[in-house]
Amino acid sequence: MIAAWVAIAFFLVVLPLGAWWLGGRSFLDRPNAAAEAAALGRTVAQRHGLRPVQAALVQKAVTWGHRLEEPALRAAAVDLAEQVIDAHRRRRAARPALSGLLVVVLALWLSFVVARLVFAVAAGRWGDVNWSTAVLYAACGWWAWRLHSGPRRAVERNSDPVPR
């Protein structure tokens, strides 16, 4: 009977107070990267006078690092890509310890996965390796790298050559 009253008190008092306390934390007030990127996209589209279809083409080119053919769209893509790169740089500079910690954790995890794969193959236990997961990890890593390096490639591919 006491456990039931404690559970009721927990659900009626502790959880709402905990949610109220967590909602007041400052880390929840920061805008997320997707909302910031959308706002940058709208600003660049207005500055360059782009129609919605053109703005979507510019956004896609910046995200994936594609080259655009129209000079006006190329200028907008370079402008947007430079702003996105600057926003990434500011976000990383605001929390340098987090970036370093994430790199260390990723490196440890990746070295563990590769070591397990190498030891299983070296011992001739091909069946111990989950090849579909290994291919999935490699594909996700490639996709994340392409997504991360897209704005830099967009600047390189859409910047007009310097006239001589």
PDB file of C-alpha atoms in Angstrom, residues 36-149:
ATOM      1  CA  GLU A  36      19.417  28.389 -37.559  1.00  0.00           C
ATOM      2  CA  ALA A  37      20.168  26.943 -41.009  1.00  0.00           C
ATOM      3  CA  ALA A  38      16.577  27.560 -42.122  1.00  0.00           C
ATOM      4  CA  ALA A  39      16.775  31.170 -40.941  1.00  0.00           C
ATOM      5  CA  LEU A  40      20.068  31.621 -42.817  1.00  0.00           C
ATOM      6  CA  GLY A  41      18.464  30.162 -45.929  1.00  0.00           C
ATOM      7  CA  ARG A  42      15.530  32.581 -45.733  1.00  0.00           C
ATOM      8  CA  THR A  43      17.858  35.539 -45.191  1.00  0.00           C
ATOM      9  CA  VAL A  44      20.031  34.630 -48.189  1.00  0.00           C
ATOM     10  CA  ALA A  45      16.966  34.006 -50.369  1.00  0.00           C
ATOM     11  CA  GLN A  46      15.595  37.452 -49.522  1.00  0.00           C
ATOM     12  CA  ARG A  47      18.972  39.155 -50.020  1.00  0.00           C
ATOM     13  CA  HIS A  48      19.466  37.586 -53.458  1.00  0.00           C
ATOM     14  CA  GLY A  49      15.802  37.799 -54.500  1.00  0.00           C
ATOM     15  CA  LEU A  50      15.358  34.066 -54.997  1.00  0.00           C
ATOM     16  CA  ARG A  51      12.060  32.354 -55.692  1.00  0.00           C
ATOM     17  CA  PRO A  52      11.189  29.385 -53.443  1.00  0.00           C
ATOM     18  CA  VAL A  53      12.277  26.844 -56.059  1.00  0.00           C
ATOM     19  CA  GLN A  54      15.601  28.609 -56.496  1.00  0.00           C
ATOM     20  CA  ALA A  55      16.077  28.861 -52.733  1.00  0.00           C
ATOM     21  CA  ALA A  56      15.517  25.112 -52.443  1.00  0.00           C
ATOM     22  CA  LEU A  57      18.097  24.468 -55.182  1.00  0.00           C
ATOM     23  CA  VAL A  58      20.614  26.693 -53.394  1.00  0.00           C
ATOM     24  CA  GLN A  59      19.934  24.975 -50.059  1.00  0.00           C
ATOM     25  CA  LYS A  60      20.393  21.527 -51.608  1.00  0.00           C
ATOM     26  CA  ALA A  61      23.599  22.602 -53.365  1.00  0.00           C
ATOM     27  CA  VAL A  62      25.032  23.956 -50.101  1.00  0.00           C
ATOM     28  CA  THR A  63      23.999  20.895 -48.102  1.00  0.00           C
ATOM     29  CA  TRP A  64      25.543  18.374 -50.481  1.00  0.00           C
ATOM     30  CA  GLY A  65      28.270  20.521 -52.093  1.00  0.00           C
ATOM     31  CA  HIS A  66      26.872  20.558 -55.640  1.00  0.00           C
ATOM     32  CA  ARG A  67      27.703  23.036 -58.393  1.00  0.00           C
ATOM     33  CA  LEU A  68      24.965  25.287 -59.756  1.00  0.00           C
ATOM     34  CA  GLU A  69      24.951  26.558 -63.343  1.00  0.00           C
ATOM     35  CA  GLU A  70      23.217  29.933 -63.007  1.00  0.00           C
ATOM     36  CA  PRO A  71      25.579  32.705 -61.826  1.00  0.00           C
ATOM     37  CA  ALA A  72      22.946  34.268 -59.534  1.00  0.00           C
ATOM     38  CA  LEU A  73      22.294  30.945 -57.839  1.00  0.00           C
ATOM     39  CA  ARG A  74      26.026  30.287 -57.553  1.00  0.00           C
ATOM     40  CA  ALA A  75      26.545  33.614 -55.767  1.00  0.00           C
ATOM     41  CA  ALA A  76      23.682  32.836 -53.390  1.00  0.00           C
ATOM     42  CA  ALA A  77      25.103  29.358 -52.750  1.00  0.00           C
ATOM     43  CA  VAL A  78      28.536  30.764 -51.880  1.00  0.00           C
ATOM     44  CA  ASP A  79      26.936  33.355 -49.593  1.00  0.00           C
ATOM     45  CA  LEU A  80      24.824  30.752 -47.796  1.00  0.00           C
ATOM     46  CA  ALA A  81      27.684  28.241 -47.550  1.00  0.00           C
ATOM     47  CA  GLU A  82      30.013  30.818 -45.995  1.00  0.00           C
ATOM     48  CA  GLN A  83      27.357  31.727 -43.436  1.00  0.00           C
ATOM     49  CA  VAL A  84      26.750  28.053 -42.608  1.00  0.00           C
ATOM     50  CA  ILE A  85      30.494  27.448 -42.215  1.00  0.00           C
ATOM     51  CA  ASP A  86      30.733  30.484 -39.928  1.00  0.00           C
ATOM     52  CA  ALA A  87      27.779  29.237 -37.840  1.00  0.00           C
ATOM     53  CA  HIS A  88      29.445  25.817 -37.478  1.00  0.00           C
ATOM     54  CA  ARG A  89      32.686  27.508 -36.449  1.00  0.00           C
ATOM     55  CA  ARG A  90      30.919  29.633 -33.813  1.00  0.00           C
ATOM     56  CA  ARG A  91      29.057  26.597 -32.437  1.00  0.00           C
ATOM     57  CA  ARG A  92      32.295  24.604 -32.127  1.00  0.00           C
ATOM     58  CA  ALA A  93      34.122  27.548 -30.537  1.00  0.00           C
ATOM     59  CA  ALA A  94      31.375  27.937 -27.938  1.00  0.00           C
ATOM     60  CA  ARG A  95      31.931  24.385 -26.641  1.00  0.00           C
ATOM     61  CA  PRO A  96      35.462  23.214 -27.488  1.00  0.00           C
ATOM     62  CA  ALA A  97      35.584  20.583 -24.752  1.00  0.00           C
ATOM     63  CA  LEU A  98      32.486  18.875 -26.114  1.00  0.00           C
ATOM     64  CA  SER A  99      34.003  18.621 -29.595  1.00  0.00           C
ATOM     65  CA  GLY A 100      37.184  17.115 -28.191  1.00  0.00           C
ATOM     66  CA  LEU A 101      35.260  14.656 -26.042  1.00  0.00           C
ATOM     67  CA  LEU A 102      33.118  13.552 -28.974  1.00  0.00           C
ATOM     68  CA  VAL A 103      36.209  13.002 -31.120  1.00  0.00           C
ATOM     69  CA  VAL A 104      37.825  10.877 -28.400  1.00  0.00           C
ATOM     70  CA  VAL A 105      34.674   8.793 -27.885  1.00  0.00           C
ATOM     71  CA  LEU A 106      34.245   8.287 -31.637  1.00  0.00           C
ATOM     72  CA  ALA A 107      37.905   7.324 -32.064  1.00  0.00           C
ATOM     73  CA  LEU A 108      37.726   4.787 -29.211  1.00  0.00           C
ATOM     74  CA  TRP A 109      34.496   3.290 -30.537  1.00  0.00           C
ATOM     75  CA  LEU A 110      35.795   3.131 -34.103  1.00  0.00           C
ATOM     76  CA  SER A 111      39.076   1.524 -33.029  1.00  0.00           C
ATOM     77  CA  PHE A 112      37.140  -1.077 -31.036  1.00  0.00           C
ATOM     78  CA  VAL A 113      34.915  -1.902 -34.015  1.00  0.00           C
ATOM     79  CA  VAL A 114      37.858  -2.141 -36.424  1.00  0.00           C
ATOM     80  CA  ALA A 115      39.915  -4.239 -33.964  1.00  0.00           C
ATOM     81  CA  ARG A 116      37.019  -6.654 -33.496  1.00  0.00           C
ATOM     82  CA  LEU A 117      36.615  -6.930 -37.246  1.00  0.00           C
ATOM     83  CA  VAL A 118      40.346  -7.494 -37.834  1.00  0.00           C
ATOM     84  CA  PHE A 119      40.691 -10.092 -35.058  1.00  0.00           C
ATOM     85  CA  ALA A 120      37.641 -12.011 -36.270  1.00  0.00           C
ATOM     86  CA  VAL A 121      38.900 -12.093 -39.859  1.00  0.00           C
ATOM     87  CA  ALA A 122      42.478 -12.934 -38.798  1.00  0.00           C
ATOM     88  CA  ALA A 123      41.234 -15.859 -36.714  1.00  0.00           C
ATOM     89  CA  GLY A 124      39.188 -17.134 -39.649  1.00  0.00           C
ATOM     90  CA  ARG A 125      35.869 -16.589 -37.875  1.00  0.00           C
ATOM     91  CA  TRP A 126      34.127 -14.869 -40.792  1.00  0.00           C
ATOM     92  CA  GLY A 127      30.764 -15.772 -39.306  1.00  0.00           C
ATOM     93  CA  ASP A 128      31.447 -13.664 -36.192  1.00  0.00           C
ATOM     94  CA  VAL A 129      31.472 -10.509 -38.276  1.00  0.00           C
ATOM     95  CA  ASN A 130      28.119  -8.878 -38.892  1.00  0.00           C
ATOM     96  CA  TRP A 131      28.894  -7.660 -42.393  1.00  0.00           C
ATOM     97  CA  SER A 132      25.593  -5.850 -42.883  1.00  0.00           C
ATOM     98  CA  THR A 133      26.284  -3.756 -39.772  1.00  0.00           C
ATOM     99  CA  ALA A 134      29.850  -3.061 -40.936  1.00  0.00           C
ATOM    100  CA  VAL A 135      28.547  -1.892 -44.323  1.00  0.00           C
ATOM    101  CA  LEU A 136      25.859   0.186 -42.602  1.00  0.00           C
ATOM    102  CA  TYR A 137      28.448   1.872 -40.337  1.00  0.00           C
ATOM    103  CA  ALA A 138      30.672   2.613 -43.340  1.00  0.00           C
ATOM    104  CA  ALA A 139      27.737   4.030 -45.334  1.00  0.00           C
ATOM    105  CA  CYS A 140      26.590   6.195 -42.407  1.00  0.00           C
ATOM    106  CA  GLY A 141      30.133   7.468 -41.897  1.00  0.00           C
ATOM    107  CA  TRP A 142      30.487   8.344 -45.589  1.00  0.00           C
ATOM    108  CA  TRP A 143      27.080  10.054 -45.594  1.00  0.00           C
ATOM    109  CA  ALA A 144      27.913  12.076 -42.470  1.00  0.00           C
ATOM    110  CA  TRP A 145      31.270  13.132 -43.919  1.00  0.00           C
ATOM    111  CA  ARG A 146      29.608  14.248 -47.182  1.00  0.00           C
ATOM    112  CA  LEU A 147      26.974  16.171 -45.241  1.00  0.00           C
ATOM    113  CA  HIS A 148      29.579  17.823 -42.994  1.00  0.00           C
ATOM    114  CA  SER A 149      31.873  18.828 -45.869  1.00  0.00           C
TER     115      SER A 149
END
